[in-house]
XYZ file of C-alpha atoms in Angstrom:
339
model
C 109.782 116.406 87.894
C 112.109 118.044 85.319
C 113.383 114.830 83.608
C 111.190 113.504 80.425
C 108.778 110.895 80.957
C 109.913 107.560 79.252
C 107.190 104.756 78.656
C 107.839 101.283 78.638
C 108.463 99.608 75.169
C 107.909 96.098 75.738
C 107.347 93.551 78.569
C 110.997 92.728 78.588
C 112.001 96.610 78.927
C 109.442 96.701 82.056
C 111.607 93.941 83.662
C 114.984 95.469 82.381
C 113.921 98.823 84.041
C 112.567 97.738 87.126
C 115.633 95.322 87.928
C 117.767 98.753 87.348
C 115.778 99.891 90.330
C 116.691 96.757 92.341
C 113.183 95.490 91.811
C 113.017 91.987 90.904
C 109.866 90.992 89.435
C 108.418 88.054 87.666
C 107.379 87.955 84.008
C 103.646 88.048 84.988
C 104.322 91.407 86.903
C 106.134 92.921 83.883
C 103.210 91.973 81.367
C 100.472 93.326 83.796
C 102.684 96.709 84.166
C 103.302 96.885 80.505
C 99.603 96.169 79.215
C 98.445 98.711 81.978
C 100.400 101.504 80.693
C 99.234 100.842 77.141
C 95.751 100.334 77.864
C 95.571 103.192 80.479
C 93.897 101.012 82.871
C 94.392 101.052 86.720
C 96.077 97.821 88.392
C 94.662 96.300 91.245
C 97.708 94.875 93.220
C 96.668 92.078 95.884
C 98.818 89.687 98.199
C 100.283 89.226 101.636
C 101.699 92.571 103.232
C 105.355 93.213 102.525
C 105.576 91.420 99.332
C 106.465 94.453 97.194
C 103.039 95.947 96.239
C 103.651 99.519 97.128
C 107.250 99.403 96.194
C 105.954 98.327 92.565
C 104.297 101.769 92.048
C 107.182 103.520 93.389
C 109.735 101.656 91.376
C 107.664 102.194 88.148
C 107.319 106.116 88.944
C 111.336 106.229 89.150
C 111.551 104.026 86.239
C 109.550 106.167 83.908
C 110.369 109.626 85.350
C 106.849 110.166 86.184
C 105.695 112.165 89.423
C 104.472 109.685 92.264
C 101.572 111.027 94.156
C 100.499 108.575 97.158
C 97.229 108.209 99.152
C 97.114 106.318 102.292
C 93.711 104.696 102.976
C 92.401 104.230 106.446
C 88.911 103.420 107.888
C 86.952 106.611 107.741
C 88.929 108.061 104.775
C 86.274 110.499 102.966
C 86.059 112.659 99.891
C 87.484 115.772 101.725
C 90.737 114.095 102.616
C 91.234 112.234 99.241
C 90.107 114.828 96.916
C 89.957 118.492 98.092
C 89.109 120.836 100.724
C 88.106 124.437 100.833
C 90.601 126.488 102.520
C 88.319 128.190 104.599
C 91.300 129.906 107.021
C 92.068 131.724 103.611
C 88.794 132.545 102.527
C 87.912 134.331 106.005
C 91.276 136.229 105.648
C 90.628 137.244 102.394
C 87.339 138.548 103.634
C 88.954 140.595 106.253
C 91.524 141.971 103.712
C 88.894 142.964 101.529
C 86.448 144.378 103.806
C 86.556 147.733 102.249
C 86.137 146.468 98.791
C 82.900 144.464 100.164
C 81.530 147.703 101.143
C 82.149 149.214 98.037
C 80.210 146.169 96.500
C 77.493 146.546 98.745
C 77.450 150.288 98.486
C 73.953 152.013 97.174
C 71.935 149.027 98.818
C 69.051 150.231 100.957
C 67.964 146.967 102.292
C 69.665 143.749 103.871
C 68.157 141.610 100.907
C 69.616 143.880 98.274
C 73.250 143.494 99.923
C 72.961 139.834 100.268
C 72.036 139.556 96.479
C 75.006 141.863 95.658
C 77.507 139.622 97.768
C 75.896 136.524 96.459
C 76.714 137.649 92.829
C 80.489 137.637 93.936
C 80.180 134.050 95.309
C 82.355 132.687 92.574
C 85.323 134.849 93.766
C 85.571 132.657 96.974
C 84.646 129.474 95.812
C 87.185 129.156 92.994
C 90.010 126.756 92.622
C 92.366 129.546 94.183
C 90.784 128.204 97.326
C 90.779 124.685 96.900
C 93.460 122.407 98.690
C 93.999 119.787 96.730
C 94.561 116.216 97.774
C 96.150 113.460 96.154
C 93.295 112.514 93.574
C 92.696 115.872 92.782
C 96.490 116.736 92.450
C 96.751 113.595 89.896
C 93.989 114.791 87.724
C 95.062 118.321 87.780
C 98.773 117.210 86.917
C 100.091 118.342 83.628
C 102.873 115.921 83.881
C 102.811 112.083 83.725
C 102.036 110.617 87.150
C 101.704 107.413 89.012
C 98.621 107.522 91.614
C 99.255 104.963 94.202
C 96.141 104.294 96.154
C 97.747 102.356 99.213
C 95.802 99.863 101.228
C 92.300 100.307 99.462
C 90.961 97.501 101.577
C 91.148 99.599 104.764
C 89.048 102.315 103.174
C 85.087 101.981 103.807
C 82.788 100.410 100.782
C 81.269 104.005 100.602
C 84.730 105.352 99.687
C 85.637 102.571 97.212
C 82.162 103.379 95.517
C 83.197 107.125 95.194
C 86.265 106.180 93.601
C 84.497 104.571 90.568
C 84.030 107.832 89.026
C 87.533 108.454 88.957
C 88.845 105.068 87.792
C 86.278 105.037 84.909
C 86.543 108.623 83.436
C 89.533 110.029 84.923
C 87.456 112.900 86.236
C 85.853 114.529 89.453
C 82.855 116.764 89.945
C 83.079 119.644 92.566
C 79.717 121.217 92.800
C 80.587 124.634 93.129
C 83.017 124.608 89.983
C 81.855 121.583 87.909
C 83.678 118.956 86.277
C 87.131 118.496 85.942
C 88.903 116.529 83.652
C 92.493 114.910 83.764
C 95.176 116.594 81.784
C 97.193 113.652 81.343
C 95.888 110.182 82.482
C 97.756 109.123 85.565
C 98.866 105.154 85.837
C 96.853 103.982 88.972
C 98.188 101.388 91.158
C 95.765 100.237 93.980
C 97.263 97.968 96.701
C 95.104 95.541 98.962
C 96.347 93.146 101.634
C 92.871 91.371 101.715
C 91.513 92.873 104.772
C 88.122 92.718 102.912
C 87.009 91.741 99.392
C 86.964 94.567 96.675
C 83.836 94.991 94.851
C 83.124 93.793 91.432
C 82.744 97.138 89.999
C 86.045 98.056 91.143
C 87.718 94.932 89.931
C 86.028 95.175 86.510
C 87.814 98.606 85.966
C 91.065 97.186 86.835
C 93.565 94.800 85.618
C 94.332 92.291 88.315
C 97.602 91.011 89.770
C 98.335 88.921 92.530
C 101.731 89.025 94.222
C 102.443 86.081 96.312
C 105.502 85.289 98.766
C 108.366 84.525 96.305
C 109.849 81.095 95.648
C 113.179 80.385 97.311
C 114.975 80.758 94.443
C 113.351 84.284 93.804
C 113.674 85.318 97.362
C 117.447 84.488 97.303
C 117.999 86.529 94.239
C 116.117 89.485 95.988
C 118.247 88.952 98.999
C 121.410 89.216 96.839
C 120.334 92.276 95.155
C 118.811 94.083 98.067
C 121.623 92.994 100.826
C 124.790 92.028 98.767
C 126.726 92.188 101.833
C 125.208 89.101 103.156
C 127.442 85.808 102.407
C 126.187 83.527 99.746
C 125.918 80.904 102.376
C 124.068 82.889 104.771
C 121.581 84.298 102.348
C 120.808 80.608 101.083
C 120.291 79.836 104.760
C 117.967 82.659 105.869
C 115.918 82.196 102.480
C 115.577 78.523 103.247
C 114.590 79.262 106.888
C 111.946 81.657 106.128
C 110.294 79.409 103.531
C 110.144 76.597 106.164
C 108.569 79.400 108.632
C 105.925 80.179 106.156
C 104.522 76.811 106.148
C 103.690 76.739 109.946
C 100.520 77.870 111.454
C 101.527 81.508 112.018
C 99.384 84.461 112.939
C 101.513 86.369 110.550
C 103.876 84.691 108.139
C 107.247 86.536 107.554
C 107.061 88.770 104.368
C 110.020 89.693 101.889
C 110.580 92.983 103.732
C 111.290 90.793 107.082
C 113.444 88.623 105.340
C 115.320 91.442 104.430
C 115.600 92.665 107.871
C 116.693 89.716 109.110
C 119.527 89.607 106.763
C 120.637 92.872 107.404
C 120.329 92.351 111.085
C 122.693 89.217 110.938
C 125.172 91.068 108.792
C 125.545 93.884 111.503
C 126.187 90.997 114.069
C 129.197 89.885 111.708
C 127.432 86.401 111.386
C 128.746 84.340 108.247
C 126.496 81.376 108.642
C 122.980 80.895 110.553
C 123.628 79.250 113.928
C 121.002 78.703 116.465
C 122.338 81.235 119.197
C 122.437 84.109 116.674
C 119.072 83.037 114.873
C 117.250 82.953 118.242
C 118.350 86.522 119.239
C 117.091 87.835 116.143
C 114.143 85.918 115.526
C 111.609 88.986 116.808
C 112.960 90.668 113.502
C 111.224 88.089 111.390
C 108.316 87.025 113.627
C 105.986 89.760 115.671
C 103.792 87.372 117.770
C 104.784 85.555 121.074
C 102.998 82.342 119.819
C 104.728 82.765 116.371
C 108.177 83.222 117.991
C 107.606 79.889 120.075
C 106.863 78.267 116.925
C 109.724 79.661 115.276
C 112.349 78.778 117.929
C 111.217 75.025 117.487
C 111.546 75.412 113.944
C 114.884 76.795 114.379
C 115.874 73.894 116.696
C 114.943 71.253 114.210
C 116.931 72.982 111.469
C 119.925 73.395 113.335
C 119.849 69.654 114.458
C 119.125 68.779 110.650
C 122.244 70.925 110.011
C 124.316 69.180 112.798
C 123.132 65.653 111.471
C 124.126 66.524 107.757
C 127.579 67.899 108.890
C 128.318 64.776 111.034
C 127.234 62.608 108.097
C 129.478 64.646 105.765
C 132.636 64.239 108.364
C 131.892 60.323 108.780
C 131.622 60.042 105.046
C 134.965 61.782 104.662
C 136.520 59.863 107.216
C 135.295 56.322 105.610
C 136.875 57.575 102.497
C 140.053 58.376 103.913
C 140.030 54.943 105.502
C 139.476 53.362 102.358
C 142.286 55.281 100.695
C 144.579 54.393 103.244
C 143.773 50.516 103.066
C 144.028 50.883 99.392
C 147.347 52.370 99.439
C 148.612 49.601 101.985
C 147.294 46.861 99.739
C 149.139 48.368 96.801
C 152.156 48.886 98.862
C 152.016 45.150 99.827
C 151.734 43.847 96.020
C 154.705 45.896 95.380
C 156.897 43.566 97.899
């Protein structure tokens, strides 16, 4: 990245600069991010899926003009996929190209053992950094520029891989048997995210600052919606967030996340919906709820919401009519007094 790295100056600076990237964060998030950058400690970010954990790492990188290096975790992820691999095809190609040179190296040997000894002395040529294919962890350690290393969904990786990370998170260095220990040229900021699919070990938590991002309050979610989907009318945004907050209180297999709230708002805007009516909501409910059982519960909640909305509207109309009638009677009474 050609632009100069710009560290955070204060907690308020974190909030301001993340807001500039359209990321609305709480004071708690801003505090943990600031402390992590100053203490040089990784951050373990836990919480439900879709609340902005991955996005946090992205906006930190953008706000500080740092490189973002991302490693997506999954079951079966091992050291080779996360750290480095030997480029065997490249080694073989060089062996073929340098065939004549190899013959020169073994020239003058009279036995196979002598030839092997000669070639063994040249092992370092083919097992050097020029033949290493760096994966995300090694990329972050070797980077000469400030970087943000995102280790995404660490809870999906095996416990053995989590143990392997401990050396990196404690010392920011890795050991490659054929080469030796490689230490970080610049210490990356490390963000680990977890959806709580399994419990993280105490050893991992001890090396990290902890941050839990939960579903936002209705007020905060409305503000996020205003920033992310500005084309949604204020009234529609308020109804969407109110409905989503209600659905999160249901016994659902998967509660709707912030990302699904935003998707629902965008879908309704595309359909030119200016207020949340039952028909439009039912037609787009699958954007928010992803399981059949959840959809049925959501439909019932929508009907209750629509009925409550209609009741409130009828009451408001009745109150208005009563006020008008009272005003008319008062006017008539005043008119009679004048006579």
